[in-house]
Coordinates of C-alpha atoms and ligand atoms in Angstrom, one line a residue:
M1 CA -5.8 -7.8 2.3
E2 CA -5.4 -4.9 -0.1
L3 CA -5.1 -1.5 1.4
N4 CA -7.2 1.4 0.1
N5 CA -5.6 4.8 -0.3
Q6 CA -6.6 6.0 3.1
Q7 CA -5.2 2.9 4.8
R8 CA -2.0 3.2 2.8
Y9 CA -1.5 6.8 3.8
E10 CA -2.2 6.0 7.4
F11 CA 0.1 3.0 7.5
K12 CA 2.9 5.0 5.9
T13 CA 2.4 8.0 8.2
A14 CA 2.4 5.8 11.3
L15 CA 5.5 4.0 10.2
E16 CA 7.4 7.3 9.6
K17 CA 6.3 8.4 13.0
V18 CA 7.4 5.2 14.7
K19 CA 10.8 5.5 13.1
E20 CA 11.4 8.9 14.6
L21 CA 10.7 7.9 18.2
Q22 CA 13.4 7.5 20.8
G23 CA 13.3 5.9 24.2
K24 CA 15.3 7.0 27.2
G25 CA 16.7 3.6 27.8
T26 CA 16.1 0.2 26.0
E27 CA 12.4 0.4 26.7
L28 CA 10.6 0.5 23.3
I29 CA 9.0 -2.8 22.5
S30 CA 8.5 -4.0 18.9
L31 CA 6.5 -7.1 18.6
Y32 CA 5.8 -8.9 15.3
V33 CA 3.1 -11.6 15.2
P34 CA 2.9 -13.6 12.0
P35 CA -0.5 -14.9 10.8
T36 CA 0.4 -18.4 11.8
R37 CA 1.0 -17.6 15.5
Q38 CA -1.8 -18.0 18.0
I39 CA -2.8 -15.1 20.2
S40 CA -2.6 -17.3 23.3
D41 CA 1.0 -18.3 22.4
V42 CA 2.0 -14.7 22.1
S43 CA 0.4 -13.8 25.5
N44 CA 2.3 -16.6 27.2
Y45 CA 5.5 -15.5 25.6
L46 CA 4.9 -11.9 26.9
K47 CA 4.2 -13.1 30.4
G48 CA 7.6 -14.8 30.3
E49 CA 9.2 -11.5 29.1
Y50 CA 7.4 -9.7 31.9
S51 CA 8.9 -11.9 34.6
Q52 CA 12.3 -11.6 32.9
S53 CA 12.1 -7.9 33.0
S54 CA 12.1 -7.8 36.8
N55 CA 15.9 -8.3 36.4
I56 CA 16.3 -4.9 34.7
K57 CA 18.5 -2.7 37.0
S58 CA 17.2 0.7 36.2
S59 CA 13.9 1.1 38.0
S60 CA 12.5 3.6 35.5
T61 CA 13.4 1.3 32.6
R62 CA 11.9 -1.7 34.4
K63 CA 8.7 0.2 35.1
N64 CA 8.4 1.4 31.5
V65 CA 9.1 -2.0 30.0
Q66 CA 6.6 -3.7 32.3
S67 CA 3.9 -1.2 31.6
A68 CA 4.5 -1.6 27.8
I69 CA 4.2 -5.4 28.1
S70 CA 1.0 -5.0 30.1
S71 CA -0.4 -2.7 27.5
I72 CA 0.3 -5.2 24.7
L73 CA -1.2 -8.0 26.8
A74 CA -4.4 -5.9 27.3
R75 CA -4.6 -5.1 23.6
L76 CA -4.1 -8.8 22.6
R77 CA -7.2 -9.7 24.6
S78 CA -9.4 -7.9 22.1
Y79 CA -8.3 -10.3 19.4
K80 CA -10.1 -13.6 19.0
R81 CA -7.6 -14.7 16.4
T82 CA -4.5 -13.4 14.6
P83 CA -5.5 -11.1 11.8
E84 CA -5.0 -12.2 8.2
N85 CA -1.5 -10.6 7.8
G86 CA -0.5 -10.8 11.4
I87 CA -0.1 -7.8 13.6
V88 CA 2.7 -5.5 14.8
F89 CA 2.9 -3.6 18.0
F90 CA 5.1 -0.7 18.7
I91 CA 4.6 0.3 22.3
G92 CA 6.8 2.0 24.9
H93 CA 7.8 5.2 26.6
R94 CA 9.3 7.8 24.2
K95 CA 11.6 10.5 25.4
V96 CA 9.9 13.9 25.8
G97 CA 12.1 16.9 26.6
A98 CA 15.1 16.4 28.8
D99 CA 14.1 13.7 31.2
Q100 CA 10.4 13.0 30.7
T101 CA 8.7 10.1 28.9
R102 CA 5.3 9.6 27.4
M103 CA 3.7 6.3 26.5
V104 CA 3.1 5.7 22.7
Q105 CA 1.2 2.9 21.2
F106 CA 1.0 1.9 17.6
V107 CA -0.8 -1.2 16.5
L108 CA -0.5 -2.0 12.8
E109 CA -2.0 -4.6 10.6
P110 CA 0.4 -4.6 7.7
P111 CA -0.5 -4.9 4.0
E112 CA 1.6 -8.0 3.6
P113 CA 2.1 -11.0 5.9
V114 CA 4.5 -10.6 8.9
P115 CA 7.3 -13.0 8.0
T116 CA 8.5 -14.2 11.4
F117 CA 7.7 -13.8 15.1
L118 CA 10.0 -11.2 16.7
Y119 CA 10.1 -9.5 20.1
R120 CA 12.6 -6.7 20.5
C121 CA 13.2 -4.2 23.3
D122 CA 15.5 -1.4 22.3
S123 CA 15.9 2.4 22.5
Q124 CA 14.3 2.6 19.0
F125 CA 11.5 0.7 17.4
Y126 CA 12.5 -1.9 14.9
T127 CA 10.7 -1.3 11.6
E128 CA 12.8 -3.1 9.1
P129 CA 10.4 -6.0 8.3
L130 CA 7.8 -3.4 7.3
D131 CA 10.0 -1.3 5.1
G132 CA 9.2 -1.7 1.4
M133 CA 5.7 -3.1 2.0
L134 CA 4.4 0.1 0.5
L135 CA 7.0 0.7 -2.1
D136 CA 4.9 -0.4 -5.0
K137 CA 1.2 -0.4 -4.8
S138 CA 0.2 -1.3 -8.3
I139 CA -1.6 -4.5 -9.4
Y140 CA -0.6 -6.2 -12.6
G141 CA -1.9 -9.3 -14.3
L142 CA 0.8 -11.9 -15.3
L143 CA 0.4 -14.3 -18.2
L144 CA 3.0 -16.8 -19.3
L145 CA 2.4 -18.8 -22.4
D146 CA 3.8 -21.2 -24.9
R147 CA 2.2 -24.0 -26.8
S148 CA 2.6 -26.6 -24.1
E149 CA 1.7 -24.6 -20.9
A150 CA 0.3 -21.4 -19.6
T151 CA 0.5 -19.8 -16.1
I152 CA -1.7 -17.0 -14.8
G153 CA -0.7 -14.9 -11.8
M154 CA -1.0 -11.5 -10.2
L155 CA 1.5 -9.0 -9.0
R156 CA 0.3 -7.0 -6.0
G157 CA 2.9 -4.5 -4.9
K158 CA 5.9 -6.7 -4.5
R159 CA 3.9 -9.9 -3.9
I160 CA 3.5 -12.5 -6.7
E161 CA 0.4 -14.7 -6.6
L162 CA 0.0 -17.9 -8.6
I163 CA -3.6 -18.1 -9.9
K164 CA -3.6 -21.0 -12.4
N165 CA -1.3 -23.3 -14.3
V166 CA -2.6 -25.3 -17.2
E167 CA -1.0 -27.7 -19.6
S168 CA -2.1 -27.9 -23.2
Q169 CA -3.2 -30.9 -25.2
V170 CA -1.4 -29.6 -28.2
P171 CA 0.5 -32.6 -29.7
S172 CA 4.2 -32.3 -29.9
K173 CA 6.0 -32.3 -33.2
H174 CA 6.3 -36.1 -33.3
R175 CA 3.9 -37.4 -35.8
M176 CA 2.0 -40.6 -35.1
G177 CA 2.5 -43.4 -37.6
G178 CA -0.1 -43.4 -40.5
Q179 CA -1.0 -39.7 -40.2
S180 CA -0.4 -37.5 -43.2
A181 CA 1.7 -34.4 -42.5
R182 CA -1.0 -32.1 -43.6
R183 CA -3.7 -33.7 -41.4
F184 CA -1.2 -33.7 -38.5
E185 CA -0.5 -29.9 -39.0
R186 CA -4.2 -29.3 -39.0
L187 CA -4.8 -31.2 -35.7
I188 CA -2.0 -29.3 -34.1
E189 CA -3.5 -25.9 -35.2
I190 CA -7.0 -26.9 -33.9
A191 CA -5.6 -28.0 -30.6
A192 CA -3.5 -24.8 -30.2
H193 CA -6.5 -22.7 -31.1
E194 CA -8.6 -24.4 -28.4
F195 CA -5.8 -24.0 -25.9
F196 CA -5.4 -20.3 -26.6
K197 CA -9.1 -19.8 -26.2
K198 CA -9.0 -21.6 -22.9
V199 CA -6.1 -19.4 -21.7
S200 CA -8.0 -16.3 -22.8
D201 CA -11.0 -17.4 -20.8
L202 CA -8.9 -18.1 -17.7
A203 CA -7.2 -14.7 -18.1
L204 CA -10.7 -13.0 -18.3
D205 CA -11.7 -14.9 -15.1
A206 CA -8.6 -13.8 -13.3
F207 CA -8.2 -10.2 -14.5
G208 CA -11.6 -9.1 -15.6
N209 CA -13.0 -8.2 -12.2
E210 CA -9.8 -6.9 -10.8
K211 CA -10.5 -3.3 -9.8
G212 CA -7.4 -1.2 -10.2
L213 CA -5.6 -3.5 -12.6
E214 CA -2.8 -1.3 -13.9
G215 CA -1.8 -3.5 -16.8
I216 CA -1.0 -7.0 -18.0
L217 CA 2.5 -8.4 -18.6
I218 CA 2.9 -11.3 -21.1
G219 CA 5.8 -13.6 -21.0
G220 CA 7.1 -16.9 -22.5
P221 CA 10.1 -18.4 -24.3
G222 CA 9.1 -18.2 -27.9
P223 CA 7.0 -16.4 -30.5
T224 CA 3.7 -18.0 -29.2
K225 CA 3.0 -15.1 -26.8
D226 CA 3.2 -12.5 -29.6
F227 CA 1.1 -14.7 -31.9
F228 CA -1.5 -14.9 -29.0
I229 CA -1.6 -11.1 -28.7
K230 CA -1.5 -10.4 -32.4
E231 CA -4.3 -12.7 -33.2
G232 CA -6.5 -11.0 -30.6
Y233 CA -7.2 -14.0 -28.4
L234 CA -7.4 -11.8 -25.3
H235 CA -10.7 -10.1 -24.5
H236 CA -10.5 -6.6 -26.0
E237 CA -10.8 -4.9 -22.6
L238 CA -7.7 -6.9 -21.5
Q239 CA -5.9 -6.4 -24.7
K240 CA -5.9 -2.7 -24.1
K241 CA -4.1 -3.2 -20.8
V242 CA -1.2 -5.3 -22.2
V243 CA 1.9 -3.4 -21.3
D244 CA 4.3 -5.5 -23.3
T245 CA 5.6 -9.0 -24.0
F246 CA 8.8 -10.2 -22.4
D247 CA 11.0 -13.2 -23.1
T248 CA 11.2 -15.6 -20.2
G249 CA 12.8 -19.1 -20.0
Y250 CA 9.9 -20.6 -18.1
T251 CA 6.2 -20.7 -18.4
D252 CA 5.5 -22.2 -14.9
E253 CA 5.3 -20.6 -11.5
Y254 CA 9.1 -19.9 -11.6
G255 CA 8.5 -17.9 -14.8
L256 CA 6.2 -15.5 -13.0
R257 CA 9.1 -14.2 -10.9
E258 CA 11.3 -14.1 -14.0
L259 CA 8.6 -12.0 -15.8
V260 CA 8.3 -9.5 -13.1
E261 CA 12.1 -9.1 -12.9
K262 CA 12.3 -8.5 -16.7
A263 CA 9.4 -6.0 -16.6
K264 CA 10.8 -4.0 -13.7
E265 CA 11.9 -1.0 -15.7
S266 CA 8.7 -0.7 -17.6
L267 CA 6.7 -1.0 -14.4
S268 CA 8.4 1.9 -12.5
S269 CA 8.1 4.1 -15.5
I270 CA 4.4 3.3 -15.8
D271 CA 3.8 4.3 -12.2
L272 CA 5.6 7.6 -12.7
M273 CA 3.8 8.2 -16.1
R274 CA 0.4 7.8 -14.3
E275 CA 1.3 10.4 -11.8
K276 CA 2.7 12.7 -14.4
R277 CA -0.5 12.4 -16.4
L278 CA -2.7 13.2 -13.5
V279 CA -0.7 16.3 -12.4
Q280 CA -0.4 17.4 -16.1
K281 CA -4.2 17.1 -16.4
L282 CA -4.6 19.3 -13.3
L283 CA -2.2 21.9 -14.8
D284 CA -4.0 21.9 -18.1
E285 CA -7.3 22.6 -16.3
I286 CA -5.8 25.4 -14.1
R287 CA -4.6 27.2 -17.3
K288 CA -8.1 27.4 -18.6
P289 CA -10.3 30.5 -17.9
D290 CA -11.8 30.2 -14.4
C291 CA -9.6 27.3 -13.6
G292 CA -11.5 24.8 -15.7
L293 CA -12.1 21.6 -13.8
A294 CA -9.5 22.2 -11.2
A295 CA -9.5 23.2 -7.6
Y296 CA -6.5 23.7 -5.2
G297 CA -6.0 25.2 -1.8
E298 CA -7.3 23.3 1.2
A299 CA -10.4 25.4 1.7
Q300 CA -11.5 25.2 -1.9
V301 CA -10.7 21.5 -2.3
K302 CA -12.6 20.7 0.9
N303 CA -15.6 22.7 -0.2
A304 CA -15.6 21.0 -3.6
L305 CA -15.4 17.6 -1.9
Q306 CA -18.3 18.4 0.4
I307 CA -20.6 19.3 -2.5
G308 CA -19.6 16.2 -4.4
A309 CA -17.8 18.1 -7.2
V310 CA -14.5 16.3 -7.1
D311 CA -13.8 13.5 -9.6
T312 CA -10.2 12.8 -8.6
L313 CA -8.5 14.0 -5.5
L314 CA -4.7 14.3 -5.8
V315 CA -2.8 14.0 -2.6
S316 CA 0.9 14.0 -2.2
E317 CA 2.3 11.1 -0.2
E318 CA 4.5 13.7 1.5
M319 CA 1.6 15.9 2.7
K320 CA 1.1 15.9 6.4
R321 CA -1.4 18.0 8.3
I322 CA -2.3 17.4 11.9
K323 CA -4.6 19.6 13.8
V324 CA -4.1 19.7 17.6
D325 CA -6.4 21.2 20.2
W326 CA -4.6 22.4 23.3
K327 CA -6.1 23.4 26.6
C328 CA -4.4 24.9 29.6
P329 CA -5.2 23.0 32.8
K330 CA -4.5 26.0 35.0
C331 CA -6.2 29.0 33.3
G332 CA -8.4 27.2 30.7
F333 CA -6.9 28.9 27.7
E334 CA -7.6 27.0 24.5
K335 CA -5.6 27.0 21.2
E336 CA -5.8 25.1 17.9
L337 CA -2.7 24.6 15.8
I338 CA -1.7 22.8 12.7
Y339 CA 1.4 20.7 12.6
T340 CA 3.2 18.3 10.3
T341 CA 4.1 15.9 13.1
T342 CA 2.5 15.6 16.5
P343 CA 4.2 18.1 18.8
D344 CA 5.6 17.2 22.3
E345 CA 4.4 20.1 24.3
L346 CA 3.2 23.7 24.3
K347 CA 3.4 26.3 27.0
C348 CA 0.3 28.3 27.7
E349 CA 0.8 31.8 26.3
K350 CA -1.3 33.3 29.1
C351 CA 0.2 31.7 32.2
G352 CA 3.2 29.7 31.1
E353 CA 1.8 26.4 32.3
E354 CA 2.2 23.3 30.2
M355 CA -0.9 22.8 28.1
D356 CA -2.8 19.5 27.7
L357 CA -3.2 17.9 24.2
V358 CA -7.0 17.3 24.2
A359 CA -7.5 16.3 20.6
E360 CA -5.5 15.4 17.6
I361 CA -7.0 15.1 14.1
N362 CA -5.2 14.0 11.0
L363 CA -6.6 16.3 8.4
V364 CA -5.4 14.2 5.5
S365 CA -7.3 11.1 6.8
E366 CA -10.3 13.4 7.2
L367 CA -10.1 14.2 3.5
F368 CA -9.9 10.5 2.6
K369 CA -13.1 9.9 4.6
L370 CA -14.8 12.8 3.0
A371 CA -13.8 11.6 -0.5
E372 CA -15.1 8.1 0.2
G373 CA -18.4 9.4 1.3
V374 CA -19.0 11.0 -2.1
S375 CA -17.3 8.3 -4.3
T376 CA -14.4 10.5 -5.2
K377 CA -11.3 8.7 -6.5
V378 CA -8.2 9.4 -4.5
E379 CA -4.7 9.3 -6.1
L380 CA -1.7 9.3 -3.9
I381 CA 1.1 11.0 -5.8
S382 CA 4.7 10.2 -4.8
G383 CA 7.4 12.9 -4.8
D384 CA 9.5 11.0 -7.3
S385 CA 8.5 12.8 -10.5
E386 CA 8.9 16.5 -11.2
E387 CA 5.1 16.8 -11.4
G388 CA 4.8 15.1 -8.0
G389 CA 7.2 17.6 -6.5
L390 CA 5.2 20.4 -8.1
L391 CA 2.0 19.2 -6.5
L392 CA 3.7 19.4 -3.1
K393 CA 5.5 22.7 -3.5
A394 CA 3.0 24.7 -5.6
F395 CA -0.3 23.4 -4.2
G396 CA 0.6 22.3 -0.7
G397 CA 0.3 18.6 -1.7
L398 CA -3.5 18.8 -2.4
A399 CA -5.5 19.5 -5.5
A400 CA -8.6 18.2 -7.2
I401 CA -9.9 17.4 -10.7
L402 CA -13.5 18.3 -10.7
R403 CA -16.7 16.7 -12.2
F404 CA -18.1 20.2 -13.0
P405 CA -16.6 23.7 -12.9
L406 CA -16.8 25.8 -9.8
G407 CA -15.3 29.0 -11.1
R408 CA -12.1 30.5 -9.8
H409 CA -13.4 31.4 -6.4
G410 CA -15.4 28.3 -5.7
S411 CA -19.2 28.5 -5.5
Ligands
ZN501 ZN1 -2.8 29.0 31.1

């Protein structure tokens, strides 16, 4: 399962939220279900934990742990089978104010498989297995090649996939008796040419339809890989995406890992370069009279999105906007406020009563949905480059490159 930008953003935001939460006692439950574990197994396990929890001394902790387990059990019932990458529950009573608690529930389907089954009850949620799943989102094609073997793979984030391994029929240097040296050379060259053509076709099959392919890394032990590139064996669309060639000791599945390791530096600089380019393009447009093809400021960007004018939406990964509707249960006073994280409480400004949180909308997720509806590309920009920092500080984390100009004040 590949996450789209909206899912990525939501997963990241949820994870950050989960990390901040504190329980009063050891009453926050983290449950990791790997894809291989049956839902019925998990339910049975939880029923066991439920009976165990009757031994908990503190009655409030016992009550909270049991209600958290019940809540997970209820949610498990809506699953016929374990999702593709497994599932993770963070459920429990978080501390609110001095001595109150409130139930929180997060159910996440992670972008990479959950590695092992884990049940933990603690005063904090346990998120370590999920850390790093979002570190690198890019997709790269991997191609290893020498005259005897080729391997094709894919790098998705941190995950390396083997797609195909083929051996060549190119004869080795040992000449058969009776063959002339020249004829033998020729045979070898024909066989090698056929093999390279085959590898090129396999690469096209594997990489050609991969939306969002950032680049292709080529590896192998000798000069064959460079010959392959120089002679233009790769389809010209793929050729344009070749990042570089790297020397590896292996051309088999093991070599894929080696290739990614060798290319690490190039990869992280490519990611940053892409972000820099996008923000730079935005700045170039802004400098033009009437803002050129740029929009910034939440109202203007939203307006541009709604009329389908946005080509690329730039959203800082650090941007957080949550709109909360409050209502006073006593006097009926209503208030709408914008936050960066969900607030715990608000006192009514009319009568001092504690207000109810009636609705909570993540404005960034709303933007993603809006963008999807009008086929606008969304680019998440990290805060790691100077330009990414600028997007956050100068434009509140949100800007757009437009399909057509709107003029400085929008239309
Ligand atoms: Zn009130």
